[in-house]
């Protein structure tokens, strides 16, 4: 999730609207999807669904430094194709995922829950 900034001091109406929108997205979370393509996951996303697979695909996590400890991203095979076409979830930069470069989803409708914990570290179940 995104990091919240403090509210504007004597800000304009536009600044307050932007602050309210950012706060709402932080509390609610953000859903994103990608089709049959490689994708980079946005740091503001809390859920990323892959809606179509016709070949193995790679999703790249946002840099762990863009998130706070405990922030989560769920990645889901919505297509039902990961049993045939592996979804690889890879790190950004030198971050690690379970101590390695990547994790995979290899079952149809499979999912991974990734939690940012520590400097440059993602953990997945």
PDB file of N, CA, C and O in Angstrom, residues 18-48:
ATOM      1  N   UNK A  18      -7.340  15.762  -2.910  1.00  0.00           N
ATOM      2  CA  UNK A  18      -6.286  14.799  -3.216  1.00  0.00           C
ATOM      3  C   UNK A  18      -5.912  14.002  -1.971  1.00  0.00           C
ATOM      4  O   UNK A  18      -5.697  12.791  -2.038  1.00  0.00           O
ATOM      5  N   UNK A  19      -5.825  14.681  -0.845  1.00  0.00           N
ATOM      6  CA  UNK A  19      -5.509  13.992   0.406  1.00  0.00           C
ATOM      7  C   UNK A  19      -6.602  12.980   0.754  1.00  0.00           C
ATOM      8  O   UNK A  19      -6.318  11.842   1.126  1.00  0.00           O
ATOM      9  N   UNK A  20      -7.860  13.377   0.605  1.00  0.00           N
ATOM     10  CA  UNK A  20      -8.978  12.480   0.912  1.00  0.00           C
ATOM     11  C   UNK A  20      -8.964  11.264  -0.018  1.00  0.00           C
ATOM     12  O   UNK A  20      -9.180  10.131   0.431  1.00  0.00           O
ATOM     13  N   UNK A  21      -8.690  11.462  -1.310  1.00  0.00           N
ATOM     14  CA  UNK A  21      -8.634  10.366  -2.268  1.00  0.00           C
ATOM     15  C   UNK A  21      -7.499   9.399  -1.927  1.00  0.00           C
ATOM     16  O   UNK A  21      -7.674   8.180  -1.937  1.00  0.00           O
ATOM     17  N   UNK A  22      -6.335   9.926  -1.607  1.00  0.00           N
ATOM     18  CA  UNK A  22      -5.190   9.085  -1.239  1.00  0.00           C
ATOM     19  C   UNK A  22      -5.494   8.294   0.027  1.00  0.00           C
ATOM     20  O   UNK A  22      -5.213   7.097   0.108  1.00  0.00           O
ATOM     21  N   UNK A  23      -6.079   8.938   1.001  1.00  0.00           N
ATOM     22  CA  UNK A  23      -6.433   8.261   2.259  1.00  0.00           C
ATOM     23  C   UNK A  23      -7.456   7.165   2.010  1.00  0.00           C
ATOM     24  O   UNK A  23      -7.331   6.048   2.521  1.00  0.00           O
ATOM     25  N   UNK A  24      -8.465   7.451   1.196  1.00  0.00           N
ATOM     26  CA  UNK A  24      -9.491   6.454   0.873  1.00  0.00           C
ATOM     27  C   UNK A  24      -8.867   5.236   0.201  1.00  0.00           C
ATOM     28  O   UNK A  24      -9.143   4.102   0.553  1.00  0.00           O
ATOM     29  N   UNK A  25      -7.993   5.463  -0.807  1.00  0.00           N
ATOM     30  CA  UNK A  25      -7.338   4.351  -1.494  1.00  0.00           C
ATOM     31  C   UNK A  25      -6.469   3.543  -0.530  1.00  0.00           C
ATOM     32  O   UNK A  25      -6.385   2.329  -0.620  1.00  0.00           O
ATOM     33  N   UNK A  26      -5.831   4.214   0.423  1.00  0.00           N
ATOM     34  CA  UNK A  26      -4.990   3.533   1.403  1.00  0.00           C
ATOM     35  C   UNK A  26      -5.830   2.602   2.274  1.00  0.00           C
ATOM     36  O   UNK A  26      -5.471   1.453   2.515  1.00  0.00           O
ATOM     37  N   UNK A  27      -6.967   3.096   2.735  1.00  0.00           N
ATOM     38  CA  UNK A  27      -7.831   2.307   3.613  1.00  0.00           C
ATOM     39  C   UNK A  27      -8.528   1.201   2.833  1.00  0.00           C
ATOM     40  O   UNK A  27      -8.595   0.060   3.267  1.00  0.00           O
ATOM     41  N   UNK A  28      -9.045   1.510   1.672  1.00  0.00           N
ATOM     42  CA  UNK A  28      -9.810   0.567   0.866  1.00  0.00           C
ATOM     43  C   UNK A  28      -8.919  -0.441   0.159  1.00  0.00           C
ATOM     44  O   UNK A  28      -9.273  -1.595  -0.001  1.00  0.00           O
ATOM     45  N   UNK A  29      -7.761  -0.019  -0.273  1.00  0.00           N
ATOM     46  CA  UNK A  29      -6.912  -0.871  -1.087  1.00  0.00           C
ATOM     47  C   UNK A  29      -7.203  -0.614  -2.553  1.00  0.00           C
ATOM     48  O   UNK A  29      -8.106   0.137  -2.908  1.00  0.00           O
ATOM     49  N   UNK A  30      -6.448  -1.239  -3.402  1.00  0.00           N
ATOM     50  CA  UNK A  30      -6.578  -0.997  -4.830  1.00  0.00           C
ATOM     51  C   UNK A  30      -6.499  -2.321  -5.578  1.00  0.00           C
ATOM     52  O   UNK A  30      -5.628  -3.134  -5.303  1.00  0.00           O
ATOM     53  N   UNK A  31      -7.428  -2.515  -6.503  1.00  0.00           N
ATOM     54  CA  UNK A  31      -7.461  -3.728  -7.310  1.00  0.00           C
ATOM     55  C   UNK A  31      -6.946  -3.396  -8.705  1.00  0.00           C
ATOM     56  O   UNK A  31      -7.334  -2.397  -9.293  1.00  0.00           O
ATOM     57  N   UNK A  32      -6.058  -4.239  -9.209  1.00  0.00           N
ATOM     58  CA  UNK A  32      -5.542  -4.079 -10.562  1.00  0.00           C
ATOM     59  C   UNK A  32      -5.586  -5.433 -11.247  1.00  0.00           C
ATOM     60  O   UNK A  32      -5.567  -6.475 -10.586  1.00  0.00           O
ATOM     61  N   UNK A  33      -5.667  -5.409 -12.557  1.00  0.00           N
ATOM     62  CA  UNK A  33      -5.624  -6.654 -13.322  1.00  0.00           C
ATOM     63  C   UNK A  33      -4.693  -6.478 -14.510  1.00  0.00           C
ATOM     64  O   UNK A  33      -4.402  -5.362 -14.932  1.00  0.00           O
ATOM     65  N   UNK A  34      -4.228  -7.602 -15.007  1.00  0.00           N
ATOM     66  CA  UNK A  34      -3.477  -7.599 -16.260  1.00  0.00           C
ATOM     67  C   UNK A  34      -3.964  -8.778 -17.073  1.00  0.00           C
ATOM     68  O   UNK A  34      -4.474  -9.754 -16.537  1.00  0.00           O
ATOM     69  N   UNK A  35      -3.825  -8.649 -18.365  1.00  0.00           N
ATOM     70  CA  UNK A  35      -4.230  -9.718 -19.269  1.00  0.00           C
ATOM     71  C   UNK A  35      -3.062 -10.622 -19.582  1.00  0.00           C
ATOM     72  O   UNK A  35      -2.226 -10.914 -18.721  1.00  0.00           O
ATOM     73  N   UNK A  36      -2.971 -11.012 -20.817  1.00  0.00           N
ATOM     74  CA  UNK A  36      -1.993 -11.986 -21.264  1.00  0.00           C
ATOM     75  C   UNK A  36      -0.676 -11.292 -21.601  1.00  0.00           C
ATOM     76  O   UNK A  36      -0.284 -11.177 -22.760  1.00  0.00           O
ATOM     77  N   UNK A  37      -0.007 -10.778 -20.547  1.00  0.00           N
ATOM     78  CA  UNK A  37       1.219 -10.000 -20.750  1.00  0.00           C
ATOM     79  C   UNK A  37       2.021  -9.941 -19.458  1.00  0.00           C
ATOM     80  O   UNK A  37       1.475 -10.162 -18.380  1.00  0.00           O
ATOM     81  N   UNK A  38       3.283  -9.628 -19.577  1.00  0.00           N
ATOM     82  CA  UNK A  38       4.093  -9.350 -18.390  1.00  0.00           C
ATOM     83  C   UNK A  38       3.590  -8.036 -17.802  1.00  0.00           C
ATOM     84  O   UNK A  38       3.078  -7.179 -18.524  1.00  0.00           O
ATOM     85  N   UNK A  39       3.728  -7.866 -16.497  1.00  0.00           N
ATOM     86  CA  UNK A  39       3.225  -6.642 -15.869  1.00  0.00           C
ATOM     87  C   UNK A  39       4.083  -6.275 -14.671  1.00  0.00           C
ATOM     88  O   UNK A  39       4.708  -7.131 -14.047  1.00  0.00           O
ATOM     89  N   UNK A  40       4.085  -4.989 -14.356  1.00  0.00           N
ATOM     90  CA  UNK A  40       4.727  -4.474 -13.150  1.00  0.00           C
ATOM     91  C   UNK A  40       3.602  -4.072 -12.204  1.00  0.00           C
ATOM     92  O   UNK A  40       2.699  -3.318 -12.583  1.00  0.00           O
ATOM     93  N   UNK A  41       3.656  -4.581 -10.992  1.00  0.00           N
ATOM     94  CA  UNK A  41       2.605  -4.311 -10.012  1.00  0.00           C
ATOM     95  C   UNK A  41       2.869  -2.968  -9.353  1.00  0.00           C
ATOM     96  O   UNK A  41       3.979  -2.674  -8.933  1.00  0.00           O
ATOM     97  N   UNK A  42       1.841  -2.173  -9.253  1.00  0.00           N
ATOM     98  CA  UNK A  42       1.913  -0.848  -8.645  1.00  0.00           C
ATOM     99  C   UNK A  42       1.989  -0.964  -7.127  1.00  0.00           C
ATOM    100  O   UNK A  42       1.339  -1.822  -6.529  1.00  0.00           O
ATOM    101  N   UNK A  43       2.761  -0.095  -6.487  1.00  0.00           N
ATOM    102  CA  UNK A  43       2.914  -0.122  -5.029  1.00  0.00           C
ATOM    103  C   UNK A  43       1.596   0.138  -4.313  1.00  0.00           C
ATOM    104  O   UNK A  43       1.431  -0.228  -3.165  1.00  0.00           O
ATOM    105  N   UNK A  44       0.632   0.759  -4.973  1.00  0.00           N
ATOM    106  CA  UNK A  44      -0.661   1.026  -4.356  1.00  0.00           C
ATOM    107  C   UNK A  44      -1.638  -0.125  -4.457  1.00  0.00           C
ATOM    108  O   UNK A  44      -2.715  -0.085  -3.872  1.00  0.00           O
ATOM    109  N   UNK A  45      -1.301  -1.173  -5.195  1.00  0.00           N
ATOM    110  CA  UNK A  45      -2.214  -2.302  -5.371  1.00  0.00           C
ATOM    111  C   UNK A  45      -2.189  -3.222  -4.159  1.00  0.00           C
ATOM    112  O   UNK A  45      -1.130  -3.526  -3.629  1.00  0.00           O
ATOM    113  N   UNK A  46      -3.363  -3.665  -3.763  1.00  0.00           N
ATOM    114  CA  UNK A  46      -3.443  -4.683  -2.717  1.00  0.00           C
ATOM    115  C   UNK A  46      -3.885  -6.028  -3.297  1.00  0.00           C
ATOM    116  O   UNK A  46      -3.776  -7.047  -2.648  1.00  0.00           O
ATOM    117  N   UNK A  47      -4.390  -5.992  -4.545  1.00  0.00           N
ATOM    118  CA  UNK A  47      -4.809  -7.211  -5.242  1.00  0.00           C
ATOM    119  C   UNK A  47      -4.469  -7.051  -6.717  1.00  0.00           C
ATOM    120  O   UNK A  47      -4.750  -6.007  -7.313  1.00  0.00           O
ATOM    121  N   UNK A  48      -3.868  -8.090  -7.287  1.00  0.00           N
ATOM    122  CA  UNK A  48      -3.569  -8.078  -8.720  1.00  0.00           C
ATOM    123  C   UNK A  48      -4.049  -9.401  -9.308  1.00  0.00           C
ATOM    124  O   UNK A  48      -3.535 -10.465  -8.944  1.00  0.00           O
TER     125      UNK A  48
END
